[in-house]
């Protein structure tokens, strides 16, 4: 899949459904605060992983992920990672 320049891959407070890996391009990780302030957290480049903490912990996304330029990605659908959420498979609590 690919995200075009100016498009959002993930929006703030949405539920994580995929684990993404950026193949090339650049993604901007940002957040909108309650007071309306726009905060840019980081710029991610090739081989970064997006959505891992939120997907495996079943928490909503606290950041937006915005494409600064054409960004090809590959992803793993959450059903492939569901077993990780089940506590009996993990040697530690989540």
PDB file of C-alpha atoms in Angstrom:
ATOM      1  CA  UNK A   1       0.000   0.000   0.000  1.00  0.00           C
ATOM      2  CA  UNK A   2       1.057   3.605  -0.245  1.00  0.00           C
ATOM      3  CA  UNK A   3       0.103   6.881   1.359  1.00  0.00           C
ATOM      4  CA  UNK A   4       0.137   9.896  -0.946  1.00  0.00           C
ATOM      5  CA  UNK A   5       1.629  13.253  -0.051  1.00  0.00           C
ATOM      6  CA  UNK A   6      -0.676  15.131   2.310  1.00  0.00           C
ATOM      7  CA  UNK A   7      -2.729  12.094   3.375  1.00  0.00           C
ATOM      8  CA  UNK A   8      -3.076  10.659   6.857  1.00  0.00           C
ATOM      9  CA  UNK A   9      -2.221   7.030   7.466  1.00  0.00           C
ATOM     10  CA  UNK A  10      -3.549   7.117  11.040  1.00  0.00           C
ATOM     11  CA  UNK A  11      -5.658   9.703  12.841  1.00  0.00           C
ATOM     12  CA  UNK A  12      -5.483  10.605  16.501  1.00  0.00           C
ATOM     13  CA  UNK A  13      -7.760   8.582  18.833  1.00  0.00           C
ATOM     14  CA  UNK A  14      -8.458   5.935  16.190  1.00  0.00           C
ATOM     15  CA  UNK A  15      -8.184   2.246  17.037  1.00  0.00           C
ATOM     16  CA  UNK A  16      -5.038   0.494  15.815  1.00  0.00           C
ATOM     17  CA  UNK A  17      -5.909  -2.110  13.176  1.00  0.00           C
ATOM     18  CA  UNK A  18      -2.561  -2.721  11.475  1.00  0.00           C
ATOM     19  CA  UNK A  19       1.140  -2.795  12.118  1.00  0.00           C
ATOM     20  CA  UNK A  20       2.922  -0.745   9.435  1.00  0.00           C
ATOM     21  CA  UNK A  21       6.500  -0.664   8.172  1.00  0.00           C
ATOM     22  CA  UNK A  22       7.589   2.255   6.019  1.00  0.00           C
ATOM     23  CA  UNK A  23       9.455   1.028   2.936  1.00  0.00           C
ATOM     24  CA  UNK A  24      10.565   4.464   1.693  1.00  0.00           C
ATOM     25  CA  UNK A  25       9.486   8.071   1.965  1.00  0.00           C
ATOM     26  CA  UNK A  26       8.862  10.125   5.082  1.00  0.00           C
ATOM     27  CA  UNK A  27       6.068  10.129   7.665  1.00  0.00           C
ATOM     28  CA  UNK A  28       5.396  12.904  10.154  1.00  0.00           C
ATOM     29  CA  UNK A  29       4.219  11.855  13.610  1.00  0.00           C
ATOM     30  CA  UNK A  30       2.108  14.645  15.106  1.00  0.00           C
ATOM     31  CA  UNK A  31      -0.460  15.338  17.777  1.00  0.00           C
ATOM     32  CA  UNK A  32      -3.162  17.908  18.401  1.00  0.00           C
ATOM     33  CA  UNK A  33      -3.414  18.980  22.035  1.00  0.00           C
ATOM     34  CA  UNK A  34      -6.696  19.822  23.779  1.00  0.00           C
ATOM     35  CA  UNK A  35      -5.844  23.544  23.577  1.00  0.00           C
ATOM     36  CA  UNK A  36      -5.536  23.230  19.768  1.00  0.00           C
ATOM     37  CA  UNK A  37      -1.747  23.292  19.694  1.00  0.00           C
ATOM     38  CA  UNK A  38      -0.199  21.255  16.865  1.00  0.00           C
ATOM     39  CA  UNK A  39       2.919  19.351  17.997  1.00  0.00           C
ATOM     40  CA  UNK A  40       5.227  17.520  15.595  1.00  0.00           C
ATOM     41  CA  UNK A  41       6.717  14.603  17.512  1.00  0.00           C
ATOM     42  CA  UNK A  42       9.067  13.113  14.907  1.00  0.00           C
ATOM     43  CA  UNK A  43       9.803  12.400  11.262  1.00  0.00           C
ATOM     44  CA  UNK A  44      10.110   8.722  10.423  1.00  0.00           C
ATOM     45  CA  UNK A  45      12.043   7.303   7.496  1.00  0.00           C
ATOM     46  CA  UNK A  46      12.399   3.924   5.792  1.00  0.00           C
ATOM     47  CA  UNK A  47      12.144   0.780   7.930  1.00  0.00           C
ATOM     48  CA  UNK A  48      10.380   2.439  10.859  1.00  0.00           C
ATOM     49  CA  UNK A  49       7.492   0.536  12.444  1.00  0.00           C
ATOM     50  CA  UNK A  50       4.216   2.347  13.158  1.00  0.00           C
ATOM     51  CA  UNK A  51       1.409   1.204  15.464  1.00  0.00           C
ATOM     52  CA  UNK A  52       3.207  -1.517  17.399  1.00  0.00           C
ATOM     53  CA  UNK A  53       2.486  -0.296  20.935  1.00  0.00           C
ATOM     54  CA  UNK A  54      -1.123   0.603  20.226  1.00  0.00           C
ATOM     55  CA  UNK A  55      -1.886  -2.597  18.329  1.00  0.00           C
ATOM     56  CA  UNK A  56      -0.452  -4.969  20.901  1.00  0.00           C
ATOM     57  CA  UNK A  57      -1.836  -3.096  23.900  1.00  0.00           C
ATOM     58  CA  UNK A  58      -5.278  -2.466  22.313  1.00  0.00           C
ATOM     59  CA  UNK A  59      -5.022   1.262  23.111  1.00  0.00           C
ATOM     60  CA  UNK A  60      -6.171   4.028  20.785  1.00  0.00           C
ATOM     61  CA  UNK A  61      -3.645   6.018  18.755  1.00  0.00           C
ATOM     62  CA  UNK A  62      -2.357   9.101  20.561  1.00  0.00           C
ATOM     63  CA  UNK A  63      -0.695  10.530  17.440  1.00  0.00           C
ATOM     64  CA  UNK A  64      -1.578  11.257  13.821  1.00  0.00           C
ATOM     65  CA  UNK A  65       0.656   9.860  11.095  1.00  0.00           C
ATOM     66  CA  UNK A  66       0.888  12.186   8.101  1.00  0.00           C
ATOM     67  CA  UNK A  67       2.666  11.510   4.815  1.00  0.00           C
ATOM     68  CA  UNK A  68       5.200  14.190   3.881  1.00  0.00           C
ATOM     69  CA  UNK A  69       5.714  12.578   0.461  1.00  0.00           C
ATOM     70  CA  UNK A  70       4.669   9.424  -1.412  1.00  0.00           C
ATOM     71  CA  UNK A  71       5.279   6.672   1.128  1.00  0.00           C
ATOM     72  CA  UNK A  72       5.024   2.974   0.249  1.00  0.00           C
ATOM     73  CA  UNK A  73       4.375   0.733   3.252  1.00  0.00           C
ATOM     74  CA  UNK A  74       3.693  -2.874   4.008  1.00  0.00           C
ATOM     75  CA  UNK A  75       1.366  -3.897   6.803  1.00  0.00           C
ATOM     76  CA  UNK A  76       0.231  -6.795   8.924  1.00  0.00           C
ATOM     77  CA  UNK A  77      -3.496  -6.957   9.631  1.00  0.00           C
ATOM     78  CA  UNK A  78      -4.339  -7.043  13.332  1.00  0.00           C
ATOM     79  CA  UNK A  79      -5.863 -10.532  13.095  1.00  0.00           C
ATOM     80  CA  UNK A  80      -2.330 -11.794  12.437  1.00  0.00           C
ATOM     81  CA  UNK A  81      -1.193 -10.241  15.698  1.00  0.00           C
ATOM     82  CA  UNK A  82      -4.234 -10.992  17.879  1.00  0.00           C
ATOM     83  CA  UNK A  83      -2.554 -13.910  19.636  1.00  0.00           C
ATOM     84  CA  UNK A  84      -0.002 -11.475  21.092  1.00  0.00           C
ATOM     85  CA  UNK A  85      -2.779  -9.737  23.017  1.00  0.00           C
ATOM     86  CA  UNK A  86      -3.756 -12.931  24.790  1.00  0.00           C
ATOM     87  CA  UNK A  87      -1.988 -12.959  28.125  1.00  0.00           C
ATOM     88  CA  UNK A  88      -1.471 -16.708  28.263  1.00  0.00           C
ATOM     89  CA  UNK A  89       1.023 -16.453  25.370  1.00  0.00           C
ATOM     90  CA  UNK A  90       3.103 -13.673  26.921  1.00  0.00           C
ATOM     91  CA  UNK A  91       5.735 -14.230  29.610  1.00  0.00           C
ATOM     92  CA  UNK A  92       4.995 -10.714  30.936  1.00  0.00           C
ATOM     93  CA  UNK A  93       1.830  -8.643  31.574  1.00  0.00           C
ATOM     94  CA  UNK A  94       0.662  -6.042  29.071  1.00  0.00           C
TER      95      UNK A  94
END
